[in-house]
Amino acid sequence: MRLALPRWAGPLAVRAAVFITVMCCALAALLGVLVHVSVTDRTVGQAREAALSRLRDATESYEAGDPLRRGAGVDPPGLPRRLRELAASGRRGTMVAEYEGRPTMWAAGPADGGRALAVRIDHSQARATIEGLDSTLVWASGLAIGATLLVGAFAVTRVTRRLHTTARVARRISAGDLDARVGDPRAQDPTRAQDEVASVAAALDSMASSLQGKLLAEQRFTADVAHELRTPLTGLHAAAELLPPGRPTELVRDRVAALRTLTEDLLEISRLESGRERLETEPEELGSLARRVVRGSGTDTRVDVVRDARVETDRRRLERVLGNLVANAHRHGRGPVVLTVDGAVITVRDHGDGYPEYLLAHGPQRFRTEGGTKGHGLGLTIALGQAEVLGARLEFTNPPGGGALARLTLPHRP
């Protein structure tokens, strides 16, 4: 079972915690070893000096023929063999060894007849002092590591939390919410020190403001152009109606109608991009609505109702989406074109060459068409915008069997 981490505890926080823990453990181990070696050397050195001092006293007593004190003797039992051999060779030395189950400091020197004169000192208190020190070092190191880890984790998670907030705002901006801002306090207060996270947050906010300004200017320009075109186009349409019948008149009326359609599409796109569109929902049978859209399109589109559904939706907007998808399938694809209703999912498929790669990768783009096809590239853009207003998901794919497939998934509100 994997441990569920908070959303802000990403790989950076985990790696930082591991790094801090490893460094603390290494530092604690190094300091512990140094303190242990230093204290042990000092304690053992003091015990060695005391043992050698008693050995000198015992040697003087032995040479003077006086009785030896307790703990001193010639070739006493328990004397380590190596120390006995050292004394027999005419040298002095000390050694810590177990005697009767207790740690003992031995000191030995040469005596008559190749024997060893030795003294012993109880080393239990010094050993207990060293073991107590080791235990204290372990506990102190553990507490220090824990405290450092908590402080380091707190500091790291503050940074990762700010990074997570910045990433969340960036995702909101990429999803179309241009009002989203990080608003990092460090970036807003010029008197505070600016760290790297604050710099990234300030750059993201600046980019979002610049992008929002440019998009709003583009939307205003589109709306203004469309509005300005309506008046002369109305007069041009009225003038075209007064022309005498004939082929030139038909061409003029056809072009005027195309310009009026383009103008209305631009106005609709500007309204969709403004984000002020409101739904007018009512119950609708998707099967009958699909058949009505196909009849209104005047095409030979086949309607298949696999599973009908009655949903609460905006009929005008849904008809606009389906009408644009059907028109695009006939204009840029090849028959047969099939509109399928399967519950709250409606698909429109043709059997042409499929959608271009740029559309599959980035979605519909205004005024962009490829392959010499006719049109202004606004139909699918409007369909996508209206689908977003409906709260639906519109996807474009090229199925394995060939052709193009548009799938509209409606929110199922019974």
mmCIF file of C-alpha atoms in Angstrom:
data_model
loop_
_atom_site.group_PDB
_atom_site.id
_atom_site.type_symbol
_atom_site.label_atom_id
_atom_site.label_comp_id
_atom_site.label_asym_id
_atom_site.label_seq_id
_atom_site.Cartn_x
_atom_site.Cartn_y
_atom_site.Cartn_z
ATOM 1 C CA MET A 1 0.000 0.000 0.000
ATOM 2 C CA ARG A 2 1.505 3.306 -1.099
ATOM 3 C CA LEU A 3 1.579 6.243 1.295
ATOM 4 C CA ALA A 4 -0.713 9.021 0.092
ATOM 5 C CA LEU A 5 1.236 12.276 0.104
ATOM 6 C CA PRO A 6 -0.302 15.782 0.094
ATOM 7 C CA ARG A 7 -0.606 17.452 -3.293
ATOM 8 C CA TRP A 8 2.201 19.864 -2.440
ATOM 9 C CA ALA A 9 4.556 17.036 -1.372
ATOM 10 C CA GLY A 10 5.915 16.260 -4.800
ATOM 11 C CA PRO A 11 9.241 14.728 -5.766
ATOM 12 C CA LEU A 12 11.120 17.943 -4.870
ATOM 13 C CA ALA A 13 9.914 17.863 -1.265
ATOM 14 C CA VAL A 14 10.641 14.152 -0.922
ATOM 15 C CA ARG A 15 14.137 14.505 -2.385
ATOM 16 C CA ALA A 16 14.893 17.498 -0.187
ATOM 17 C CA ALA A 17 13.727 15.587 2.913
ATOM 18 C CA VAL A 18 15.878 12.595 1.962
ATOM 19 C CA PHE A 19 18.880 14.840 1.312
ATOM 20 C CA ILE A 20 18.463 16.647 4.643
ATOM 21 C CA THR A 21 18.069 13.337 6.485
ATOM 22 C CA VAL A 22 21.164 11.801 4.876
ATOM 23 C CA MET A 23 23.288 14.876 5.532
ATOM 24 C CA CYS A 24 22.117 15.094 9.154
ATOM 25 C CA CYS A 25 22.839 11.402 9.722
ATOM 26 C CA ALA A 26 26.285 11.729 8.160
ATOM 27 C CA LEU A 27 27.104 14.837 10.212
ATOM 28 C CA ALA A 28 25.800 13.259 13.420
ATOM 29 C CA ALA A 29 27.785 10.072 12.760
ATOM 30 C CA LEU A 30 30.976 12.058 12.075
ATOM 31 C CA LEU A 31 30.620 14.196 15.203
ATOM 32 C CA GLY A 32 29.705 11.151 17.283
ATOM 33 C CA VAL A 33 32.769 9.228 16.140
ATOM 34 C CA LEU A 34 35.055 12.195 16.823
ATOM 35 C CA VAL A 35 33.622 12.748 20.317
ATOM 36 C CA HIS A 36 33.704 9.021 21.089
ATOM 37 C CA VAL A 37 37.339 8.667 20.012
ATOM 38 C CA SER A 38 38.406 11.794 21.890
ATOM 39 C CA VAL A 39 36.683 10.860 25.161
ATOM 40 C CA THR A 40 37.769 7.227 24.914
ATOM 41 C CA ASP A 41 41.402 8.191 24.343
ATOM 42 C CA ARG A 42 41.331 10.596 27.282
ATOM 43 C CA THR A 43 39.602 8.135 29.631
ATOM 44 C CA VAL A 44 41.817 5.204 28.669
ATOM 45 C CA GLY A 45 44.903 7.453 28.860
ATOM 46 C CA GLN A 46 44.029 8.499 32.403
ATOM 47 C CA ALA A 47 43.474 4.860 33.411
ATOM 48 C CA ARG A 48 46.778 3.889 31.784
ATOM 49 C CA GLU A 49 48.641 6.630 33.646
ATOM 50 C CA ALA A 50 47.094 5.512 36.936
ATOM 51 C CA ALA A 51 48.022 1.862 36.250
ATOM 52 C CA LEU A 52 51.612 2.758 35.341
ATOM 53 C CA SER A 53 51.872 4.893 38.488
ATOM 54 C CA ARG A 54 50.747 1.962 40.636
ATOM 55 C CA LEU A 55 53.167 -0.288 38.744
ATOM 56 C CA ARG A 56 56.042 2.019 39.649
ATOM 57 C CA ASP A 57 55.004 1.930 43.306
ATOM 58 C CA ALA A 58 54.703 -1.855 43.189
ATOM 59 C CA THR A 59 58.148 -2.129 41.574
ATOM 60 C CA GLU A 60 59.738 -0.026 44.336
ATOM 61 C CA SER A 61 58.024 -2.148 46.998
ATOM 62 C CA TYR A 62 59.089 -5.355 45.231
ATOM 63 C CA GLU A 63 62.708 -4.230 44.951
ATOM 64 C CA ALA A 64 62.713 -3.120 48.597
ATOM 65 C CA GLY A 65 61.316 -6.472 49.712
ATOM 66 C CA ASP A 66 58.117 -4.916 51.057
ATOM 67 C CA PRO A 67 54.786 -6.720 50.684
ATOM 68 C CA LEU A 68 52.814 -5.787 47.574
ATOM 69 C CA ARG A 69 49.482 -4.018 47.824
ATOM 70 C CA ARG A 70 46.174 -5.535 46.862
ATOM 71 C CA GLY A 71 45.835 -5.868 43.103
ATOM 72 C CA ALA A 72 49.595 -6.295 42.552
ATOM 73 C CA GLY A 73 51.590 -9.491 42.200
ATOM 74 C CA VAL A 74 54.188 -11.484 40.317
ATOM 75 C CA ASP A 75 52.690 -13.515 37.489
ATOM 76 C CA PRO A 76 49.184 -13.004 38.877
ATOM 77 C CA PRO A 77 46.377 -15.173 37.496
ATOM 78 C CA GLY A 78 44.363 -13.512 34.727
ATOM 79 C CA LEU A 79 47.294 -11.524 33.373
ATOM 80 C CA PRO A 80 46.885 -11.382 29.565
ATOM 81 C CA ARG A 81 49.402 -13.572 27.806
ATOM 82 C CA ARG A 82 50.589 -10.853 25.435
ATOM 83 C CA LEU A 83 51.223 -8.494 28.337
ATOM 84 C CA ARG A 84 53.076 -11.258 30.224
ATOM 85 C CA GLU A 85 55.329 -11.862 27.206
ATOM 86 C CA LEU A 86 55.996 -8.136 26.911
ATOM 87 C CA ALA A 87 57.059 -7.916 30.563
ATOM 88 C CA ALA A 88 59.200 -11.052 30.257
ATOM 89 C CA SER A 89 61.082 -9.365 27.413
ATOM 90 C CA GLY A 90 62.058 -6.532 29.755
ATOM 91 C CA ARG A 91 59.501 -3.896 28.766
ATOM 92 C CA ARG A 92 56.501 -2.286 30.404
ATOM 93 C CA GLY A 93 53.020 -2.067 28.996
ATOM 94 C CA THR A 94 49.309 -1.760 29.698
ATOM 95 C CA MET A 95 46.227 -3.552 28.390
ATOM 96 C CA VAL A 96 42.462 -3.553 29.004
ATOM 97 C CA ALA A 97 41.029 -7.067 29.445
ATOM 98 C CA GLU A 98 38.219 -8.879 31.225
ATOM 99 C CA TYR A 99 39.033 -10.126 34.728
ATOM 100 C CA GLU A 100 36.395 -12.029 36.685
ATOM 101 C CA GLY A 101 33.741 -10.629 34.336
ATOM 102 C CA ARG A 102 34.741 -6.982 34.813
ATOM 103 C CA PRO A 103 36.776 -4.701 32.559
ATOM 104 C CA THR A 104 40.272 -4.270 34.052
ATOM 105 C CA MET A 105 43.247 -2.117 33.191
ATOM 106 C CA TRP A 106 46.485 -4.131 33.532
ATOM 107 C CA ALA A 107 50.017 -2.741 33.788
ATOM 108 C CA ALA A 108 53.006 -5.102 33.820
ATOM 109 C CA GLY A 109 56.791 -4.832 33.952
ATOM 110 C CA PRO A 110 59.801 -7.169 34.239
ATOM 111 C CA ALA A 111 60.686 -8.995 37.495
ATOM 112 C CA ASP A 112 63.419 -11.458 38.523
ATOM 113 C CA GLY A 113 63.727 -14.742 36.705
ATOM 114 C CA GLY A 114 61.915 -13.645 33.566
ATOM 115 C CA ARG A 115 58.726 -13.172 35.494
ATOM 116 C CA ALA A 116 56.201 -10.335 35.244
ATOM 117 C CA LEU A 117 55.232 -7.890 37.947
ATOM 118 C CA ALA A 118 51.686 -6.702 37.292
ATOM 119 C CA VAL A 119 48.989 -4.509 38.829
ATOM 120 C CA ARG A 120 45.322 -4.243 37.958
ATOM 121 C CA ILE A 121 42.805 -1.396 38.258
ATOM 122 C CA ASP A 122 39.055 -1.733 37.915
ATOM 123 C CA HIS A 123 38.048 -0.159 34.602
ATOM 124 C CA SER A 124 34.279 -0.524 35.020
ATOM 125 C CA GLN A 125 33.565 3.116 35.822
ATOM 126 C CA ALA A 126 35.539 4.364 32.816
ATOM 127 C CA ARG A 127 33.771 1.819 30.564
ATOM 128 C CA ALA A 128 30.388 2.904 31.938
ATOM 129 C CA THR A 129 31.328 6.531 31.306
ATOM 130 C CA ILE A 130 32.139 5.772 27.662
ATOM 131 C CA GLU A 131 28.965 3.719 27.148
ATOM 132 C CA GLY A 132 26.872 6.466 28.755
ATOM 133 C CA LEU A 133 28.480 8.994 26.467
ATOM 134 C CA ASP A 134 27.724 6.819 23.424
ATOM 135 C CA SER A 135 24.092 6.463 24.473
ATOM 136 C CA THR A 136 23.814 10.220 25.009
ATOM 137 C CA LEU A 137 25.347 10.858 21.595
ATOM 138 C CA VAL A 138 22.848 8.508 19.930
ATOM 139 C CA TRP A 139 19.849 10.150 21.602
ATOM 140 C CA ALA A 140 21.148 13.670 20.977
ATOM 141 C CA SER A 141 21.867 12.845 17.343
ATOM 142 C CA GLY A 142 18.391 11.392 16.894
ATOM 143 C CA LEU A 143 16.770 14.476 18.398
ATOM 144 C CA ALA A 144 18.955 16.780 16.327
ATOM 145 C CA ILE A 145 18.164 14.864 13.135
ATOM 146 C CA GLY A 146 14.443 14.933 13.883
ATOM 147 C CA ALA A 147 14.428 18.645 14.682
ATOM 148 C CA THR A 148 16.502 19.475 11.615
ATOM 149 C CA LEU A 149 14.266 17.307 9.430
ATOM 150 C CA LEU A 150 11.137 19.031 10.722
ATOM 151 C CA VAL A 151 12.582 22.504 10.209
ATOM 152 C CA GLY A 152 13.947 21.566 6.780
ATOM 153 C CA ALA A 153 10.669 19.948 5.740
ATOM 154 C CA PHE A 154 8.766 23.041 6.852
ATOM 155 C CA ALA A 155 11.072 25.307 4.845
ATOM 156 C CA VAL A 156 10.986 23.065 1.764
ATOM 157 C CA THR A 157 7.214 22.570 1.831
ATOM 158 C CA ARG A 158 6.722 26.334 1.981
ATOM 159 C CA VAL A 159 8.674 26.604 -1.263
ATOM 160 C CA THR A 160 6.966 23.611 -2.907
ATOM 161 C CA ARG A 161 3.549 24.908 -1.849
ATOM 162 C CA ARG A 162 4.285 28.209 -3.562
ATOM 163 C CA LEU A 163 5.524 26.348 -6.647
ATOM 164 C CA HIS A 164 2.373 24.234 -6.654
ATOM 165 C CA THR A 165 0.248 27.395 -6.481
ATOM 166 C CA THR A 166 2.171 28.871 -9.413
ATOM 167 C CA ALA A 167 1.728 25.668 -11.448
ATOM 168 C CA ARG A 168 -2.003 25.587 -10.666
ATOM 169 C CA VAL A 169 -2.413 29.181 -11.846
ATOM 170 C CA ALA A 170 -0.444 28.377 -15.013
ATOM 171 C CA ARG A 171 -2.813 25.479 -15.735
ATOM 172 C CA ARG A 172 -5.817 27.762 -15.197
ATOM 173 C CA ILE A 173 -4.367 30.280 -17.642
ATOM 174 C CA SER A 174 -3.711 27.568 -20.231
ATOM 175 C CA ALA A 175 -7.331 26.419 -19.785
ATOM 176 C CA GLY A 176 -8.555 29.914 -20.686
ATOM 177 C CA ASP A 177 -8.916 31.637 -17.293
ATOM 178 C CA LEU A 178 -6.937 34.777 -18.099
ATOM 179 C CA ASP A 179 -7.999 36.446 -14.839
ATOM 180 C CA ALA A 180 -6.002 33.926 -12.788
ATOM 181 C CA ARG A 181 -3.001 35.383 -10.968
ATOM 182 C CA VAL A 182 -0.506 33.982 -8.473
ATOM 183 C CA GLY A 183 -0.341 37.140 -6.389
ATOM 184 C CA ASP A 184 2.773 36.119 -4.448
ATOM 185 C CA PRO A 185 3.201 38.553 -1.511
ATOM 186 C CA ARG A 186 6.965 38.690 -2.040
ATOM 187 C CA ALA A 187 6.488 39.738 -5.641
ATOM 188 C CA GLN A 188 3.953 42.429 -4.723
ATOM 189 C CA ASP A 189 6.044 44.008 -1.966
ATOM 190 C CA PRO A 190 9.184 45.628 -3.442
ATOM 191 C CA THR A 191 10.680 46.102 0.025
ATOM 192 C CA ARG A 192 10.894 42.345 0.636
ATOM 193 C CA ALA A 193 13.711 40.174 -0.665
ATOM 194 C CA GLN A 194 12.821 38.517 -3.969
ATOM 195 C CA ASP A 195 13.579 34.804 -4.192
ATOM 196 C CA GLU A 196 13.437 32.637 -7.315
ATOM 197 C CA VAL A 197 9.868 31.473 -6.700
ATOM 198 C CA ALA A 198 8.665 35.055 -6.356
ATOM 199 C CA SER A 199 10.442 35.950 -9.605
ATOM 200 C CA VAL A 200 8.714 33.061 -11.426
ATOM 201 C CA ALA A 201 5.334 34.075 -9.966
ATOM 202 C CA ALA A 202 5.851 37.716 -10.981
ATOM 203 C CA ALA A 203 6.879 36.684 -14.500
ATOM 204 C CA LEU A 204 3.804 34.439 -14.824
ATOM 205 C CA ASP A 205 1.476 37.208 -13.641
ATOM 206 C CA SER A 206 3.100 39.663 -16.049
ATOM 207 C CA MET A 207 2.763 37.186 -18.918
ATOM 208 C CA ALA A 208 -0.902 36.545 -18.081
ATOM 209 C CA SER A 209 -1.660 40.280 -17.974
ATOM 210 C CA SER A 210 0.082 40.863 -21.292
ATOM 211 C CA LEU A 211 -1.669 37.892 -22.892
ATOM 212 C CA GLN A 212 -5.027 39.000 -21.539
ATOM 213 C CA GLY A 213 -4.520 42.506 -22.889
ATOM 214 C CA LYS A 214 -3.609 41.251 -26.344
ATOM 215 C CA LEU A 215 -6.546 38.821 -26.483
ATOM 216 C CA LEU A 216 -8.985 41.487 -25.318
ATOM 217 C CA ALA A 217 -7.631 43.874 -27.951
ATOM 218 C CA GLU A 218 -8.053 41.150 -30.586
ATOM 219 C CA GLN A 219 -11.601 40.445 -29.438
ATOM 220 C CA ARG A 220 -12.490 44.128 -29.525
ATOM 221 C CA PHE A 221 -10.988 44.444 -32.986
ATOM 222 C CA THR A 222 -12.973 41.438 -34.262
ATOM 223 C CA ALA A 223 -16.203 42.735 -32.759
ATOM 224 C CA ASP A 224 -15.617 46.270 -34.055
ATOM 225 C CA VAL A 225 -14.846 45.050 -37.579
ATOM 226 C CA ALA A 226 -17.938 42.823 -37.618
ATOM 227 C CA HIS A 227 -20.163 45.621 -36.331
ATOM 228 C CA GLU A 228 -18.768 48.120 -38.835
ATOM 229 C CA LEU A 229 -19.328 45.686 -41.689
ATOM 230 C CA ARG A 230 -22.992 45.091 -40.905
ATOM 231 C CA THR A 231 -24.184 48.523 -42.007
ATOM 232 C CA PRO A 232 -22.525 48.614 -45.466
ATOM 233 C CA LEU A 233 -23.416 44.960 -46.020
ATOM 234 C CA THR A 234 -27.063 45.686 -45.282
ATOM 235 C CA GLY A 235 -27.021 48.433 -47.896
ATOM 236 C CA LEU A 236 -25.092 46.222 -50.319
ATOM 237 C CA HIS A 237 -27.630 43.438 -49.865
ATOM 238 C CA ALA A 238 -30.505 45.838 -50.524
ATOM 239 C CA ALA A 239 -28.757 47.141 -53.636
ATOM 240 C CA ALA A 240 -28.115 43.597 -54.889
ATOM 241 C CA GLU A 241 -31.820 42.828 -54.618
ATOM 242 C CA LEU A 242 -32.538 45.696 -57.028
ATOM 243 C CA LEU A 243 -30.237 44.382 -59.750
ATOM 244 C CA PRO A 244 -31.902 42.854 -62.828
ATOM 245 C CA PRO A 245 -32.034 39.048 -63.001
ATOM 246 C CA GLY A 246 -29.021 37.363 -64.545
ATOM 247 C CA ARG A 247 -25.850 35.452 -63.886
ATOM 248 C CA PRO A 248 -23.855 38.521 -62.714
ATOM 249 C CA THR A 249 -26.623 39.371 -60.254
ATOM 250 C CA GLU A 250 -26.584 35.843 -58.860
ATOM 251 C CA LEU A 251 -22.818 36.038 -58.354
ATOM 252 C CA VAL A 252 -23.102 39.400 -56.571
ATOM 253 C CA ARG A 253 -25.913 38.119 -54.317
ATOM 254 C CA ASP A 254 -23.934 34.959 -53.550
ATOM 255 C CA ARG A 255 -20.848 36.929 -52.506
ATOM 256 C CA VAL A 256 -22.923 39.373 -50.448
ATOM 257 C CA ALA A 257 -24.560 36.426 -48.673
ATOM 258 C CA ALA A 258 -21.108 34.932 -47.980
ATOM 259 C CA LEU A 259 -19.933 38.253 -46.529
ATOM 260 C CA ARG A 260 -23.033 38.488 -44.328
ATOM 261 C CA THR A 261 -22.461 34.918 -43.075
ATOM 262 C CA LEU A 262 -18.821 35.719 -42.358
ATOM 263 C CA THR A 263 -19.803 38.868 -40.468
ATOM 264 C CA GLU A 264 -22.358 37.014 -38.358
ATOM 265 C CA ASP A 265 -19.798 34.288 -37.605
ATOM 266 C CA LEU A 266 -17.277 36.891 -36.480
ATOM 267 C CA LEU A 267 -19.875 38.504 -34.218
ATOM 268 C CA GLU A 268 -20.757 35.111 -32.754
ATOM 269 C CA ILE A 269 -17.091 34.318 -32.098
ATOM 270 C CA SER A 270 -16.580 37.672 -30.382
ATOM 271 C CA ARG A 271 -19.602 36.994 -28.146
ATOM 272 C CA LEU A 272 -18.307 33.519 -27.280
ATOM 273 C CA GLU A 273 -14.837 34.825 -26.474
ATOM 274 C CA SER A 274 -16.262 37.539 -24.239
ATOM 275 C CA GLY A 275 -17.491 34.827 -21.851
ATOM 276 C CA ARG A 276 -20.831 36.564 -21.296
ATOM 277 C CA GLU A 277 -23.024 33.990 -23.050
ATOM 278 C CA ARG A 278 -25.859 32.561 -20.953
ATOM 279 C CA LEU A 279 -27.728 29.297 -21.381
ATOM 280 C CA GLU A 280 -31.481 29.072 -21.948
ATOM 281 C CA THR A 281 -32.109 25.429 -21.152
ATOM 282 C CA GLU A 282 -35.183 23.288 -21.669
ATOM 283 C CA PRO A 283 -35.783 19.529 -21.996
ATOM 284 C CA GLU A 284 -34.895 18.190 -25.438
ATOM 285 C CA GLU A 285 -35.115 14.774 -27.106
ATOM 286 C CA LEU A 286 -31.716 14.347 -28.738
ATOM 287 C CA GLY A 287 -32.985 11.977 -31.428
ATOM 288 C CA SER A 288 -35.685 14.342 -32.742
ATOM 289 C CA LEU A 289 -33.310 17.319 -32.423
ATOM 290 C CA ALA A 290 -30.687 15.512 -34.531
ATOM 291 C CA ARG A 291 -33.245 14.710 -37.241
ATOM 292 C CA ARG A 292 -34.396 18.344 -37.241
ATOM 293 C CA VAL A 293 -30.825 19.565 -37.685
ATOM 294 C CA VAL A 294 -30.260 17.220 -40.625
ATOM 295 C CA ARG A 295 -33.524 18.295 -42.303
ATOM 296 C CA GLY A 296 -32.532 21.937 -41.879
ATOM 297 C CA SER A 297 -29.114 21.315 -43.398
ATOM 298 C CA GLY A 298 -30.625 20.013 -46.655
ATOM 299 C CA THR A 299 -27.995 17.231 -46.865
ATOM 300 C CA ASP A 300 -28.270 13.475 -47.221
ATOM 301 C CA THR A 301 -26.842 12.855 -43.747
ATOM 302 C CA ARG A 302 -27.952 9.570 -42.159
ATOM 303 C CA VAL A 303 -29.222 9.700 -38.580
ATOM 304 C CA ASP A 304 -28.712 6.652 -36.326
ATOM 305 C CA VAL A 305 -30.300 6.716 -32.884
ATOM 306 C CA VAL A 306 -28.658 3.933 -30.907
ATOM 307 C CA ARG A 307 -30.039 5.109 -27.563
ATOM 308 C CA ASP A 308 -32.181 8.201 -27.297
ATOM 309 C CA ALA A 309 -31.880 10.567 -24.342
ATOM 310 C CA ARG A 310 -33.834 13.503 -22.978
ATOM 311 C CA VAL A 311 -31.527 16.148 -21.563
ATOM 312 C CA GLU A 312 -31.735 19.694 -20.274
ATOM 313 C CA THR A 313 -29.847 21.845 -22.782
ATOM 314 C CA ASP A 314 -29.917 25.009 -24.884
ATOM 315 C CA ARG A 315 -31.640 23.897 -28.097
ATOM 316 C CA ARG A 316 -30.416 26.794 -30.250
ATOM 317 C CA ARG A 317 -26.780 26.348 -29.305
ATOM 318 C CA LEU A 318 -26.889 22.558 -29.676
ATOM 319 C CA GLU A 319 -28.469 22.883 -33.130
ATOM 320 C CA ARG A 320 -25.739 25.345 -34.042
ATOM 321 C CA VAL A 321 -23.014 22.892 -32.962
ATOM 322 C CA LEU A 322 -24.517 19.932 -34.825
ATOM 323 C CA GLY A 323 -25.303 22.020 -37.885
ATOM 324 C CA ASN A 324 -21.720 23.235 -38.129
ATOM 325 C CA LEU A 325 -20.352 19.693 -37.680
ATOM 326 C CA VAL A 326 -22.641 18.321 -40.401
ATOM 327 C CA ALA A 327 -21.829 21.196 -42.762
ATOM 328 C CA ASN A 328 -18.103 20.754 -42.171
ATOM 329 C CA ALA A 329 -18.349 16.994 -42.822
ATOM 330 C CA HIS A 330 -20.020 17.594 -46.188
ATOM 331 C CA ARG A 331 -17.795 20.509 -47.155
ATOM 332 C CA HIS A 332 -14.421 18.979 -46.275
ATOM 333 C CA GLY A 333 -15.118 15.236 -46.164
ATOM 334 C CA ARG A 334 -16.859 12.646 -48.274
ATOM 335 C CA GLY A 335 -20.052 10.656 -47.871
ATOM 336 C CA PRO A 336 -21.633 8.859 -46.348
ATOM 337 C CA VAL A 337 -21.984 11.270 -43.426
ATOM 338 C CA VAL A 338 -23.539 9.657 -40.351
ATOM 339 C CA LEU A 339 -24.890 11.447 -37.287
ATOM 340 C CA THR A 340 -25.219 9.009 -34.369
ATOM 341 C CA VAL A 341 -27.040 9.579 -31.078
ATOM 342 C CA ASP A 342 -25.971 7.248 -28.270
ATOM 343 C CA GLY A 343 -27.397 8.628 -25.054
ATOM 344 C CA ALA A 344 -25.728 11.933 -24.212
ATOM 345 C CA VAL A 345 -23.001 11.302 -26.825
ATOM 346 C CA ILE A 346 -23.524 12.539 -30.384
ATOM 347 C CA THR A 347 -21.022 11.784 -33.132
ATOM 348 C CA VAL A 348 -20.713 13.080 -36.687
ATOM 349 C CA ARG A 349 -18.547 11.017 -39.021
ATOM 350 C CA ASP A 350 -17.605 11.355 -42.654
ATOM 351 C CA HIS A 351 -15.438 9.120 -44.838
ATOM 352 C CA GLY A 352 -13.043 11.634 -46.324
ATOM 353 C CA ASP A 353 -9.352 12.226 -45.658
ATOM 354 C CA GLY A 354 -9.817 13.027 -41.974
ATOM 355 C CA TYR A 355 -8.967 16.086 -39.944
ATOM 356 C CA PRO A 356 -5.574 17.741 -40.549
ATOM 357 C CA GLU A 357 -2.819 17.183 -38.034
ATOM 358 C CA TYR A 358 -2.824 20.762 -36.724
ATOM 359 C CA LEU A 359 -6.506 20.489 -35.823
ATOM 360 C CA LEU A 360 -6.027 17.211 -33.950
ATOM 361 C CA ALA A 361 -3.065 18.655 -32.064
ATOM 362 C CA HIS A 362 -4.277 22.190 -31.292
ATOM 363 C CA GLY A 363 -7.995 22.267 -32.055
ATOM 364 C CA PRO A 364 -9.848 24.440 -34.585
ATOM 365 C CA GLN A 365 -8.221 27.746 -35.490
ATOM 366 C CA ARG A 366 -9.885 30.719 -37.091
ATOM 367 C CA PHE A 367 -9.289 31.362 -40.795
ATOM 368 C CA ARG A 368 -7.048 28.318 -41.120
ATOM 369 C CA THR A 369 -7.756 25.673 -43.739
ATOM 370 C CA GLU A 370 -5.427 23.300 -45.544
ATOM 371 C CA GLY A 371 -5.311 21.377 -48.768
ATOM 372 C CA GLY A 372 -6.915 24.086 -50.877
ATOM 373 C CA THR A 373 -10.344 23.599 -49.235
ATOM 374 C CA LYS A 374 -12.896 26.382 -49.283
ATOM 375 C CA GLY A 375 -14.151 28.162 -46.208
ATOM 376 C CA HIS A 376 -12.925 30.496 -43.518
ATOM 377 C CA GLY A 377 -12.199 27.941 -40.770
ATOM 378 C CA LEU A 378 -14.884 29.426 -38.491
ATOM 379 C CA GLY A 379 -17.469 26.627 -38.381
ATOM 380 C CA LEU A 380 -15.575 24.281 -36.084
ATOM 381 C CA THR A 381 -14.327 27.206 -33.994
ATOM 382 C CA ILE A 382 -17.917 28.292 -33.365
ATOM 383 C CA ALA A 383 -18.960 24.692 -32.673
ATOM 384 C CA LEU A 384 -16.198 24.327 -30.085
ATOM 385 C CA GLY A 385 -17.091 27.642 -28.434
ATOM 386 C CA GLN A 386 -20.804 26.817 -28.251
ATOM 387 C CA ALA A 387 -20.003 23.361 -26.854
ATOM 388 C CA GLU A 388 -17.995 24.999 -24.052
ATOM 389 C CA VAL A 389 -20.965 27.256 -23.259
ATOM 390 C CA LEU A 390 -23.163 24.140 -23.084
ATOM 391 C CA GLY A 391 -20.681 22.548 -20.712
ATOM 392 C CA ALA A 392 -20.112 19.781 -23.267
ATOM 393 C CA ARG A 393 -16.863 18.238 -24.507
ATOM 394 C CA LEU A 394 -16.172 18.307 -28.239
ATOM 395 C CA GLU A 395 -13.384 16.038 -29.499
ATOM 396 C CA PHE A 396 -11.951 15.574 -32.983
ATOM 397 C CA THR A 397 -10.346 12.294 -34.058
ATOM 398 C CA ASN A 398 -9.489 10.304 -37.155
ATOM 399 C CA PRO A 399 -10.901 6.776 -36.599
ATOM 400 C CA PRO A 400 -8.938 3.714 -37.787
ATOM 401 C CA GLY A 401 -11.443 3.024 -40.580
ATOM 402 C CA GLY A 402 -10.733 6.375 -42.228
ATOM 403 C CA GLY A 403 -12.597 9.659 -42.317
ATOM 404 C CA ALA A 404 -13.121 12.245 -39.596
ATOM 405 C CA LEU A 405 -15.076 11.825 -36.370
ATOM 406 C CA ALA A 406 -16.394 14.600 -34.137
ATOM 407 C CA ARG A 407 -17.690 13.443 -30.733
ATOM 408 C CA LEU A 408 -19.911 15.721 -28.649
ATOM 409 C CA THR A 409 -20.435 14.580 -25.046
ATOM 410 C CA LEU A 410 -23.248 16.489 -23.372
ATOM 411 C CA PRO A 411 -23.611 16.891 -19.617
ATOM 412 C CA HIS A 412 -26.460 14.523 -18.811
ATOM 413 C CA ARG A 413 -28.960 16.593 -16.848
ATOM 414 C CA PRO A 414 -32.171 14.508 -16.825
#
